[in-house]
Amino acid sequence: MAVTTLEKLDGTTNAGNLPWYLKDLYKYLGGFAVITVIYVGLRLYQGAYAVATGLDSTLPEYDAYWMRLFYGELITLMSFTAGLWSYLWFTRDRNPAALTPKAELRRHFALTMWISIYTFAVYWAGSYFAEQDNSWHQVVIRDTPFTANHIVVFYFSFPFYIMMGGSAWLYARTRLPTFAQGISLPLTLAVFGPFMILVSVGFNEWGHTFWFREEFFAAPIHWGFVIGGWFALAVGGILLQEVARMTELLDKLEDAS
Amino acid sequence: MTTNPAELAAQPYSGEKARLSRHFDYLILVLAFFLYIGSFHLNVALTVGDWDFWLDWKDRQWWPLITPLMMITFPAAVQSLLWERFRLPMGATLCMCCLLIGSWITRVFAYHYWNYFPINMVLPATMLPSALVLDVILMLTNSMTFTAIFGSAAFALLFYPSNWPMFGMFHVPVEYGGAQLTIADLFGFQYIRAGMPEYLRIIERGTLRTYGQYATPLASFFSALLCTLMYTLWWHLGKWFATVRYLKKI
């Protein structure tokens, strides 16, 4: 069914029996499902092939099972990032000031869902696969920066959450009046700080050319990752900005039972 | 009808507005859960992780000193947001629950099922009792200063006794190959770690060891002192990161 301009401005169209402000709930849950399938799939792949083919990067099977995965990840991520960010930019709202309170409230819910999916991607990168790297380094002596776990954590998980964080930033900037009028400092910190974790991979791998034999997780060459992670605390500031604006918008709504 | 502005402002939402507000809370809960697992777990793993990953790193000198010191960071920052802005006395407990969930998932699936380390060798320590006390002290005193002094000290001092029931059994001495070891040491020698030569294991260094049974209380009290400072620093870091500023350009 085509959405009329009035409905778009009012923000009252909904899917099924969901309240109008939860119109994007199924997309949100779908996002969680897709990310879960991707990461569980990658972990199963590692379980199936890492010990059999991932111990020596000079072997032909290493190219077949791991470097092809790496190139596939790069192509997929670059394509999706270009597509998603272009979509968000070219479908931007040219006049967000004309939004009704209901439409703007619905978009605040959508932004919170974007950030939530971003944090789910941060979980897989910063928690599961990051610590799994320590486990893998106790099995294999590194002979490449593209180990069977680095290919998942550094070159897929990190760029993936950057894609989701950048999408949240773009969504806010192009669709919500408060975030369009000024650049939210906490939103920017929460996206660009963890982006620096990817950049720290360079420092980490450079450091490990000296200490290729050792995996001491608390070593200073890892602290670039740590500092990037601190910026996730800025999400609290985004929520404060959203709550303040949503309170104003709720005051403009008529009471309904 | 009331005419007092203060009473007017305190009226809770009802009807659809209340439902909307509650649904937003649920979204925030999911968001916060994954946010703090991801970021706090990364912070802990890369600053004190080795002592938390491995049974044979859980010594009397470094483990009780560094673990509370690095684990009070995010709890202090999240408390500053949740208590000051929302009056929720759960910042530390939330962080610690998230950390434990993230750690357990990784220890089981990344260490045990992938690389066959025994789960006893990679058990994470807990700071949940310490976090509960930290939250309660903040709630009862409503003071960052009191919490920094007494809450942080309790946070550090409770660490060793709350973990002793889990790890004490692995400190039993055994004779092996003519040398005296602990069961924990034996785990380390039996399950070879390619990235961890023995010289890298930072445990029981220097002359503190000659203090015998006093080494652990000394480390704990020193940790209590450092936690007091670390808590204050991270409370302010948490406030700084939770800024509500807008910029003209970046």
Short mmCIF file of N, CA, C and O in Angstrom, two decimals, chain A residues 20-22 28 32 43 46-47 50 109 112 115-116 119-120 123 126-128 130-132 134-139 141 178 182-186 197 213-218 222-223 225-226 229-237 239-241 246-247 250 253 255-257, chain B residues 13 15-17 19-20 23-24 27-28 30-31 34-35 37-39 41-43 45-47 50-51 53-54 57 74 77-78 81 85-86 102 105-107 109-111 113-115 117 192-196 199-200 202 234 240-250:
data_model
loop_
_atom_site.label_atom_id
_atom_site.label_comp_id
_atom_site.label_asym_id
_atom_site.label_seq_id
_atom_site.Cartn_x
_atom_site.Cartn_y
_atom_site.Cartn_z
N TRP A 20 2.06 2.55 16.73
CA TRP A 20 2.65 3.34 15.64
C TRP A 20 4.13 3.63 15.83
O TRP A 20 4.88 3.73 14.89
N TYR A 21 4.58 3.71 17.09
CA TYR A 21 5.98 4.06 17.31
C TYR A 21 6.90 2.83 17.17
O TYR A 21 8.11 2.97 17.19
N LEU A 22 6.31 1.64 17.08
CA LEU A 22 7.13 0.42 16.92
C LEU A 22 7.04 -0.14 15.50
O LEU A 22 7.20 -1.34 15.29
N TYR A 28 13.99 -4.47 13.04
CA TYR A 28 14.97 -4.49 14.15
C TYR A 28 15.27 -5.93 14.57
O TYR A 28 16.43 -6.34 14.64
N PHE A 32 18.80 -8.34 14.20
CA PHE A 32 19.45 -9.19 15.21
C PHE A 32 19.59 -10.62 14.68
O PHE A 32 20.63 -11.26 14.87
N ARG A 43 31.65 -18.65 13.27
CA ARG A 43 32.24 -19.45 14.36
C ARG A 43 32.22 -20.94 14.02
O ARG A 43 33.19 -21.67 14.31
N GLN A 46 34.99 -21.58 11.60
CA GLN A 46 36.27 -21.66 12.30
C GLN A 46 36.42 -23.03 12.98
O GLN A 46 37.48 -23.65 12.93
N GLY A 47 35.35 -23.48 13.61
CA GLY A 47 35.39 -24.77 14.29
C GLY A 47 35.66 -25.91 13.32
O GLY A 47 36.36 -26.87 13.64
N ALA A 50 39.56 -24.37 11.10
CA ALA A 50 40.73 -23.64 11.59
C ALA A 50 41.89 -24.57 11.93
O ALA A 50 43.03 -24.30 11.54
N PHE A 109 12.53 6.19 18.01
CA PHE A 109 12.56 4.75 18.25
C PHE A 109 13.44 4.05 17.22
O PHE A 109 14.22 3.16 17.55
N THR A 112 17.07 4.56 18.02
CA THR A 112 17.48 3.73 19.15
C THR A 112 17.67 2.28 18.68
O THR A 112 18.59 1.59 19.15
N ILE A 115 21.01 2.10 16.92
CA ILE A 115 22.12 2.08 17.88
C ILE A 115 22.19 0.73 18.60
O ILE A 115 23.25 0.19 18.89
N SER A 116 21.02 0.16 18.85
CA SER A 116 20.96 -1.14 19.52
C SER A 116 21.61 -2.22 18.65
O SER A 116 22.38 -3.06 19.15
N THR A 119 25.26 -1.80 18.85
CA THR A 119 25.87 -2.36 20.06
C THR A 119 25.91 -3.89 20.00
O THR A 119 26.82 -4.52 20.56
N PHE A 120 24.95 -4.50 19.29
CA PHE A 120 24.99 -5.96 19.14
C PHE A 120 26.21 -6.35 18.29
O PHE A 120 26.90 -7.33 18.60
N TYR A 123 29.16 -6.09 20.43
CA TYR A 123 29.30 -7.27 21.30
C TYR A 123 30.13 -8.36 20.63
O TYR A 123 31.09 -8.89 21.20
N GLY A 126 33.85 -6.87 20.17
CA GLY A 126 34.61 -6.50 21.36
C GLY A 126 34.62 -7.55 22.43
O GLY A 126 35.55 -7.61 23.24
N SER A 127 33.61 -8.38 22.46
CA SER A 127 33.54 -9.38 23.51
C SER A 127 33.94 -10.75 22.97
O SER A 127 35.02 -11.26 23.27
N TYR A 128 33.09 -11.33 22.13
CA TYR A 128 33.33 -12.73 21.78
C TYR A 128 34.60 -12.94 20.95
O TYR A 128 35.54 -13.61 21.38
N ALA A 130 36.99 -10.92 20.09
CA ALA A 130 38.23 -10.32 20.60
C ALA A 130 38.89 -11.25 21.61
O ALA A 130 40.09 -11.50 21.54
N GLU A 131 38.10 -11.78 22.54
CA GLU A 131 38.73 -12.66 23.52
C GLU A 131 39.06 -14.01 22.91
O GLU A 131 40.04 -14.67 23.31
N GLN A 132 38.28 -14.42 21.93
CA GLN A 132 38.59 -15.69 21.27
C GLN A 132 39.98 -15.63 20.62
O GLN A 132 40.65 -16.65 20.45
N ASN A 134 42.64 -14.46 21.88
CA ASN A 134 43.63 -14.93 22.85
C ASN A 134 43.68 -16.45 22.87
O ASN A 134 44.76 -17.05 22.89
N SER A 135 42.52 -17.07 22.82
CA SER A 135 42.46 -18.53 22.82
C SER A 135 43.19 -19.10 21.59
O SER A 135 43.97 -20.04 21.70
N TRP A 136 42.95 -18.49 20.42
CA TRP A 136 43.55 -19.02 19.20
C TRP A 136 45.07 -18.85 19.19
O TRP A 136 45.81 -19.71 18.72
N HIS A 137 45.54 -17.73 19.76
CA HIS A 137 46.99 -17.51 19.79
C HIS A 137 47.71 -18.49 20.72
O HIS A 137 48.93 -18.60 20.67
N GLN A 138 46.95 -19.17 21.58
CA GLN A 138 47.58 -20.19 22.43
C GLN A 138 47.65 -21.53 21.71
O GLN A 138 48.22 -22.49 22.23
N VAL A 139 47.06 -21.60 20.52
CA VAL A 139 47.08 -22.83 19.75
C VAL A 139 48.07 -22.72 18.59
O VAL A 139 48.82 -23.64 18.31
N ILE A 141 51.13 -20.54 16.49
CA ILE A 141 52.15 -19.49 16.54
C ILE A 141 51.96 -18.63 15.30
O ILE A 141 52.00 -19.14 14.18
N THR A 178 16.57 17.42 15.68
CA THR A 178 17.56 17.82 16.69
C THR A 178 18.97 17.45 16.25
O THR A 178 19.93 18.19 16.51
N GLY A 182 22.30 20.38 14.72
CA GLY A 182 23.66 20.42 15.24
C GLY A 182 24.23 19.02 15.22
O GLY A 182 23.48 18.05 15.15
N ILE A 183 25.54 18.94 15.25
CA ILE A 183 26.17 17.61 15.23
C ILE A 183 26.30 17.13 16.67
O ILE A 183 26.98 17.75 17.50
N SER A 184 25.62 16.03 16.95
CA SER A 184 25.63 15.51 18.32
C SER A 184 27.03 15.03 18.68
O SER A 184 27.57 14.11 18.05
N LEU A 185 27.61 15.63 19.73
CA LEU A 185 28.96 15.22 20.14
C LEU A 185 28.97 13.78 20.66
O LEU A 185 29.83 12.99 20.25
N PRO A 186 28.03 13.39 21.54
CA PRO A 186 28.10 12.00 22.01
C PRO A 186 27.89 10.97 20.90
O PRO A 186 28.56 9.94 20.89
N ILE A 197 39.36 1.78 16.89
CA ILE A 197 39.81 0.43 17.23
C ILE A 197 40.32 -0.28 15.98
O ILE A 197 41.33 -0.99 16.02
N ARG A 213 55.90 -14.18 19.02
CA ARG A 213 55.78 -15.45 19.74
C ARG A 213 54.82 -15.33 20.93
O ARG A 213 54.30 -16.33 21.41
N GLU A 214 54.63 -14.10 21.41
CA GLU A 214 53.92 -13.93 22.67
C GLU A 214 52.51 -13.38 22.46
O GLU A 214 52.28 -12.57 21.56
N GLU A 215 51.59 -13.82 23.31
CA GLU A 215 50.28 -13.20 23.35
C GLU A 215 49.97 -12.86 24.80
O GLU A 215 49.38 -13.65 25.53
N PHE A 216 50.43 -11.67 25.20
CA PHE A 216 50.15 -11.14 26.53
C PHE A 216 49.03 -10.12 26.34
O PHE A 216 49.27 -9.05 25.79
N PHE A 217 47.82 -10.47 26.74
CA PHE A 217 46.67 -9.66 26.36
C PHE A 217 46.68 -8.27 26.98
O PHE A 217 46.16 -7.32 26.39
N ALA A 218 47.25 -8.14 28.17
CA ALA A 218 47.26 -6.84 28.85
C ALA A 218 48.43 -5.96 28.40
O ALA A 218 48.66 -4.91 28.99
N HIS A 222 48.12 -3.35 23.05
CA HIS A 222 46.68 -3.56 22.91
C HIS A 222 45.86 -2.39 23.45
O HIS A 222 44.63 -2.41 23.36
N TRP A 223 46.51 -1.41 24.04
CA TRP A 223 45.74 -0.38 24.74
C TRP A 223 45.05 0.60 23.78
O TRP A 223 44.14 1.32 24.20
N PHE A 225 43.14 -0.42 21.43
CA PHE A 225 41.79 -1.01 21.39
C PHE A 225 40.99 -0.58 22.62
O PHE A 225 39.80 -0.30 22.55
N VAL A 226 41.69 -0.58 23.77
CA VAL A 226 41.01 -0.27 25.04
C VAL A 226 40.45 1.15 25.01
O VAL A 226 39.27 1.37 25.33
N GLY A 229 37.45 1.60 22.95
CA GLY A 229 36.26 1.03 23.60
C GLY A 229 35.63 1.96 24.62
O GLY A 229 34.42 1.94 24.83
N TRP A 230 36.45 2.81 25.26
CA TRP A 230 35.90 3.74 26.26
C TRP A 230 34.84 4.66 25.65
O TRP A 230 33.91 5.10 26.33
N PHE A 231 35.00 4.97 24.35
CA PHE A 231 34.09 5.93 23.73
C PHE A 231 32.66 5.39 23.62
O PHE A 231 31.74 6.15 23.35
N ALA A 232 32.51 4.08 23.83
CA ALA A 232 31.15 3.52 23.86
C ALA A 232 30.33 4.15 24.98
O ALA A 232 29.10 4.17 24.93
N LEU A 233 31.01 4.68 26.01
CA LEU A 233 30.29 5.32 27.11
C LEU A 233 29.50 6.54 26.64
O LEU A 233 28.57 6.98 27.31
N ALA A 234 29.86 7.08 25.49
CA ALA A 234 29.14 8.25 24.98
C ALA A 234 27.72 7.92 24.57
O ALA A 234 26.90 8.83 24.41
N VAL A 235 27.39 6.64 24.44
CA VAL A 235 26.01 6.27 24.12
C VAL A 235 25.06 6.83 25.19
O VAL A 235 23.92 7.20 24.89
N GLY A 236 25.55 6.91 26.43
CA GLY A 236 24.73 7.50 27.49
C GLY A 236 24.31 8.93 27.15
O GLY A 236 23.17 9.33 27.41
N GLY A 237 25.21 9.69 26.55
CA GLY A 237 24.89 11.07 26.16
C GLY A 237 23.84 11.11 25.05
O GLY A 237 22.97 11.99 25.04
N LEU A 239 21.47 8.96 24.59
CA LEU A 239 20.17 8.66 25.21
C LEU A 239 19.64 9.87 25.97
O LEU A 239 18.43 10.14 25.93
N LEU A 240 20.53 10.61 26.62
CA LEU A 240 20.07 11.81 27.33
C LEU A 240 19.51 12.82 26.34
O LEU A 240 18.47 13.46 26.59
N GLN A 241 20.19 12.98 25.20
CA GLN A 241 19.68 13.91 24.18
C GLN A 241 18.32 13.45 23.67
O GLN A 241 17.40 14.25 23.48
N MET A 246 12.39 13.67 23.37
CA MET A 246 11.16 12.88 23.38
C MET A 246 10.18 13.39 24.45
O MET A 246 8.97 13.34 24.26
N THR A 247 10.72 13.87 25.55
CA THR A 247 9.86 14.43 26.59
C THR A 247 9.12 15.66 26.04
O THR A 247 7.92 15.84 26.27
N LEU A 250 6.44 14.38 23.64
CA LEU A 250 5.30 13.76 24.33
C LEU A 250 4.38 14.81 24.92
O LEU A 250 3.15 14.64 24.94
N LEU A 253 1.80 15.84 22.48
CA LEU A 253 0.78 14.86 22.07
C LEU A 253 -0.44 14.96 22.96
O LEU A 253 -0.34 15.23 24.15
N ASP A 255 -3.32 13.29 25.13
CA ASP A 255 -3.42 12.05 25.89
C ASP A 255 -4.36 11.09 25.20
O ASP A 255 -5.43 11.49 24.74
N ALA A 256 -3.98 9.84 25.08
CA ALA A 256 -4.86 8.81 24.52
C ALA A 256 -4.78 7.58 25.39
O ALA A 256 -3.75 7.27 25.96
N SER A 257 -5.87 6.88 25.55
CA SER A 257 -5.89 5.73 26.45
C SER A 257 -5.29 4.51 25.75
O SER A 257 -5.17 4.47 24.54
N TYR B 13 3.29 9.70 33.31
CA TYR B 13 2.49 9.49 32.10
C TYR B 13 1.45 8.42 32.36
O TYR B 13 1.62 7.53 33.18
N GLY B 15 -1.74 5.98 30.07
CA GLY B 15 -2.24 5.58 28.76
C GLY B 15 -1.15 5.31 27.75
O GLY B 15 -0.13 4.70 28.06
N GLU B 16 -1.36 5.81 26.54
CA GLU B 16 -0.42 5.53 25.45
C GLU B 16 0.98 6.08 25.73
O GLU B 16 1.98 5.46 25.39
N LYS B 17 1.02 7.25 26.36
CA LYS B 17 2.34 7.83 26.66
C LYS B 17 3.12 6.94 27.62
O LYS B 17 4.33 6.78 27.49
N ARG B 19 2.75 3.70 27.90
CA ARG B 19 3.17 2.49 27.16
C ARG B 19 4.38 2.79 26.28
O ARG B 19 5.32 2.03 26.19
N LEU B 20 4.32 3.94 25.62
CA LEU B 20 5.45 4.35 24.77
C LEU B 20 6.73 4.45 25.60
O LEU B 20 7.80 3.95 25.21
N HIS B 23 7.95 0.98 26.52
CA HIS B 23 8.57 0.29 25.36
C HIS B 23 9.95 0.85 25.06
O HIS B 23 10.86 0.12 24.68
N PHE B 24 10.11 2.15 25.24
CA PHE B 24 11.43 2.76 25.03
C PHE B 24 12.42 2.22 26.07
O PHE B 24 13.58 1.93 25.73
N LEU B 27 13.70 -1.10 24.92
CA LEU B 27 14.72 -0.94 23.87
C LEU B 27 16.08 -0.57 24.48
O LEU B 27 17.12 -1.08 24.08
N ILE B 28 16.04 0.33 25.46
CA ILE B 28 17.28 0.78 26.10
C ILE B 28 17.95 -0.38 26.84
O ILE B 28 19.18 -0.51 26.85
N VAL B 30 17.93 -3.57 26.09
CA VAL B 30 18.63 -4.42 25.12
C VAL B 30 19.91 -3.73 24.66
O VAL B 30 20.98 -4.33 24.60
N LEU B 31 19.77 -2.46 24.35
CA LEU B 31 20.91 -1.67 23.88
C LEU B 31 22.03 -1.68 24.93
O LEU B 31 23.20 -1.97 24.62
N PHE B 34 24.00 -5.17 25.45
CA PHE B 34 25.05 -5.50 24.48
C PHE B 34 26.18 -4.47 24.49
O PHE B 34 27.35 -4.80 24.29
N LEU B 35 25.82 -3.21 24.74
CA LEU B 35 26.84 -2.16 24.79
C LEU B 35 27.87 -2.46 25.87
O LEU B 35 29.08 -2.39 25.64
N ILE B 37 28.36 -5.33 27.53
CA ILE B 37 29.12 -6.58 27.34
C ILE B 37 30.30 -6.27 26.42
O ILE B 37 31.45 -6.58 26.72
N GLY B 38 30.00 -5.67 25.28
CA GLY B 38 31.03 -5.45 24.27
C GLY B 38 32.15 -4.56 24.74
O GLY B 38 33.33 -4.90 24.63
N SER B 39 31.81 -3.41 25.32
CA SER B 39 32.85 -2.43 25.64
C SER B 39 33.56 -2.75 26.96
O SER B 39 34.79 -2.66 27.05
N HIS B 41 33.79 -5.69 28.49
CA HIS B 41 34.54 -6.93 28.34
C HIS B 41 35.87 -6.67 27.61
O HIS B 41 36.91 -7.19 27.99
N LEU B 42 35.81 -5.84 26.57
CA LEU B 42 37.04 -5.50 25.83
C LEU B 42 38.03 -4.80 26.76
O LEU B 42 39.22 -5.09 26.78
N ASN B 43 37.52 -3.84 27.54
CA ASN B 43 38.36 -3.09 28.47
C ASN B 43 39.04 -4.03 29.48
O ASN B 43 40.25 -3.93 29.72
N ALA B 45 39.39 -7.44 29.24
CA ALA B 45 40.22 -8.47 28.61
C ALA B 45 41.60 -7.94 28.25
O ALA B 45 42.60 -8.65 28.38
N LEU B 46 41.68 -6.67 27.84
CA LEU B 46 42.95 -6.14 27.35
C LEU B 46 43.73 -5.36 28.41
O LEU B 46 44.76 -4.77 28.10
N THR B 47 43.24 -5.35 29.64
CA THR B 47 44.01 -4.70 30.71
C THR B 47 44.35 -5.68 31.84
O THR B 47 45.42 -5.59 32.42
N ASP B 50 44.67 -11.51 31.23
CA ASP B 50 45.47 -12.72 31.44
C ASP B 50 45.25 -13.30 32.84
O ASP B 50 45.24 -14.51 33.01
N TRP B 51 45.09 -12.42 33.84
CA TRP B 51 44.86 -12.91 35.20
C TRP B 51 43.46 -13.51 35.33
O TRP B 51 43.23 -14.36 36.17
N PHE B 53 41.79 -14.92 32.59
CA PHE B 53 41.61 -16.08 31.70
C PHE B 53 42.11 -17.37 32.36
O PHE B 53 41.48 -18.41 32.22
N TRP B 54 43.27 -17.28 32.99
CA TRP B 54 44.00 -18.50 33.31
C TRP B 54 44.06 -18.76 34.81
O TRP B 54 44.38 -17.88 35.58
N TRP B 57 47.33 -17.92 36.64
CA TRP B 57 47.70 -16.51 36.82
C TRP B 57 47.04 -15.94 38.09
O TRP B 57 47.33 -14.81 38.46
N PHE B 74 34.41 0.88 34.39
CA PHE B 74 33.09 1.08 33.78
C PHE B 74 31.97 1.18 34.82
O PHE B 74 31.06 2.00 34.65
N ALA B 77 31.80 4.75 35.81
CA ALA B 77 31.31 5.62 34.74
C ALA B 77 29.80 5.43 34.52
O ALA B 77 29.06 6.40 34.34
N VAL B 78 29.35 4.20 34.59
CA VAL B 78 27.92 3.93 34.34
C VAL B 78 27.09 4.39 35.54
O VAL B 78 25.98 4.90 35.39
N LEU B 81 26.24 8.00 35.23
CA LEU B 81 25.12 8.26 34.32
C LEU B 81 23.79 7.82 34.95
O LEU B 81 22.85 8.61 35.06
N ARG B 85 21.55 10.88 36.59
CA ARG B 85 20.54 11.30 35.62
C ARG B 85 19.21 10.57 35.78
O ARG B 85 18.17 11.12 35.44
N PHE B 86 19.26 9.32 36.22
CA PHE B 86 18.02 8.53 36.26
C PHE B 86 17.69 7.96 37.65
O PHE B 86 16.71 7.28 37.81
N GLY B 102 29.30 -12.12 29.16
CA GLY B 102 30.22 -12.12 28.01
C GLY B 102 31.41 -13.04 28.24
O GLY B 102 31.81 -13.80 27.35
N ILE B 105 30.34 -16.85 28.09
CA ILE B 105 30.06 -17.31 26.72
C ILE B 105 31.40 -17.58 26.01
O ILE B 105 31.59 -18.61 25.36
N THR B 106 32.35 -16.67 26.17
CA THR B 106 33.63 -16.82 25.48
C THR B 106 34.44 -17.98 26.05
O THR B 106 35.04 -18.76 25.30
N ARG B 107 34.47 -18.10 27.37
CA ARG B 107 35.27 -19.19 27.96
C ARG B 107 34.75 -20.55 27.51
O ARG B 107 35.52 -21.47 27.26
N PHE B 109 32.72 -21.26 24.71
CA PHE B 109 32.72 -21.53 23.26
C PHE B 109 34.07 -21.27 22.59
O PHE B 109 34.38 -21.91 21.59
N ALA B 110 34.86 -20.33 23.10
CA ALA B 110 36.13 -20.01 22.44
C ALA B 110 37.30 -20.78 23.03
O ALA B 110 38.26 -21.08 22.31
N TYR B 111 37.26 -21.06 24.33
CA TYR B 111 38.39 -21.76 24.95
C TYR B 111 38.09 -23.26 25.07
O TYR B 111 38.92 -24.08 24.70
N TYR B 113 35.25 -25.30 23.93
CA TYR B 113 34.77 -26.08 22.78
C TYR B 113 35.65 -25.94 21.55
O TYR B 113 35.71 -26.85 20.74
N TRP B 114 36.33 -24.78 21.40
CA TRP B 114 37.16 -24.65 20.20
C TRP B 114 38.54 -25.26 20.43
O TRP B 114 39.03 -26.06 19.64
N ASN B 115 39.18 -24.88 21.56
CA ASN B 115 40.58 -25.26 21.73
C ASN B 115 40.82 -26.22 22.89
O ASN B 115 41.96 -26.47 23.25
N PHE B 117 40.59 -26.25 26.13
CA PHE B 117 41.10 -25.99 27.46
C PHE B 117 40.02 -26.44 28.45
O PHE B 117 38.83 -26.19 28.22
N ILE B 192 49.58 -26.89 27.18
CA ILE B 192 50.57 -25.99 26.61
C ILE B 192 49.88 -24.82 25.91
O ILE B 192 48.94 -24.99 25.14
N ARG B 193 50.38 -23.61 26.19
CA ARG B 193 49.88 -22.42 25.50
C ARG B 193 50.99 -21.86 24.62
O ARG B 193 52.01 -21.42 25.12
N ALA B 194 50.74 -21.88 23.31
CA ALA B 194 51.78 -21.51 22.35
C ALA B 194 52.23 -20.06 22.51
O ALA B 194 53.38 -19.72 22.25
N GLY B 195 51.32 -19.18 22.91
CA GLY B 195 51.64 -17.76 22.98
C GLY B 195 52.03 -17.31 24.37
O GLY B 195 52.08 -16.11 24.64
N MET B 196 52.28 -18.26 25.28
CA MET B 196 52.56 -17.85 26.65
C MET B 196 53.74 -18.61 27.24
O MET B 196 53.56 -19.55 28.02
N TYR B 199 58.12 -17.28 31.09
CA TYR B 199 58.60 -15.99 31.60
C TYR B 199 57.55 -14.89 31.53
O TYR B 199 57.65 -13.86 32.17
N LEU B 200 56.50 -15.15 30.75
CA LEU B 200 55.45 -14.13 30.58
C LEU B 200 54.44 -14.16 31.72
O LEU B 200 53.66 -13.23 31.88
N ILE B 202 53.05 -13.37 34.84
CA ILE B 202 53.39 -12.36 35.85
C ILE B 202 52.68 -12.70 37.15
O ILE B 202 51.54 -12.30 37.38
N TRP B 234 37.04 7.67 36.98
CA TRP B 234 36.08 7.12 36.02
C TRP B 234 34.68 7.68 36.19
O TRP B 234 33.91 7.72 35.24
N TRP B 240 31.88 12.94 31.54
CA TRP B 240 32.38 13.66 30.36
C TRP B 240 31.87 12.99 29.08
O TRP B 240 31.42 13.67 28.15
N PHE B 241 31.92 11.67 29.04
CA PHE B 241 31.47 10.97 27.83
C PHE B 241 29.96 11.13 27.61
O PHE B 241 29.50 11.17 26.49
N ALA B 242 29.20 11.21 28.70
CA ALA B 242 27.74 11.34 28.57
C ALA B 242 27.35 12.80 28.37
O ALA B 242 26.35 13.28 28.91
N THR B 243 28.10 13.49 27.58
CA THR B 243 27.82 14.90 27.30
C THR B 243 26.56 15.02 26.44
O THR B 243 26.21 14.08 25.72
N VAL B 244 25.91 16.18 26.51
CA VAL B 244 24.74 16.39 25.65
C VAL B 244 25.00 17.55 24.68
O VAL B 244 24.07 18.17 24.17
N ARG B 245 26.26 17.83 24.43
CA ARG B 245 26.61 18.97 23.57
C ARG B 245 26.33 18.69 22.10
O ARG B 245 26.43 17.56 21.63
N TYR B 246 26.00 19.75 21.39
CA TYR B 246 25.93 19.71 19.93
C TYR B 246 27.02 20.61 19.37
O TYR B 246 27.31 21.66 19.95
N LEU B 247 27.60 20.19 18.26
CA LEU B 247 28.67 20.99 17.64
C LEU B 247 28.18 21.61 16.35
O LEU B 247 27.25 21.11 15.71
N LYS B 248 28.83 22.70 15.95
CA LYS B 248 28.52 23.32 14.66
C LYS B 248 29.16 22.53 13.52
O LYS B 248 28.61 22.37 12.45
N LYS B 249 30.39 22.08 13.76
CA LYS B 249 31.09 21.29 12.73
C LYS B 249 32.08 20.35 13.41
O LYS B 249 32.44 20.55 14.57
N ILE B 250 32.50 19.32 12.65
CA ILE B 250 33.51 18.41 13.20
C ILE B 250 34.72 18.40 12.26
O ILE B 250 34.62 18.75 11.11
#
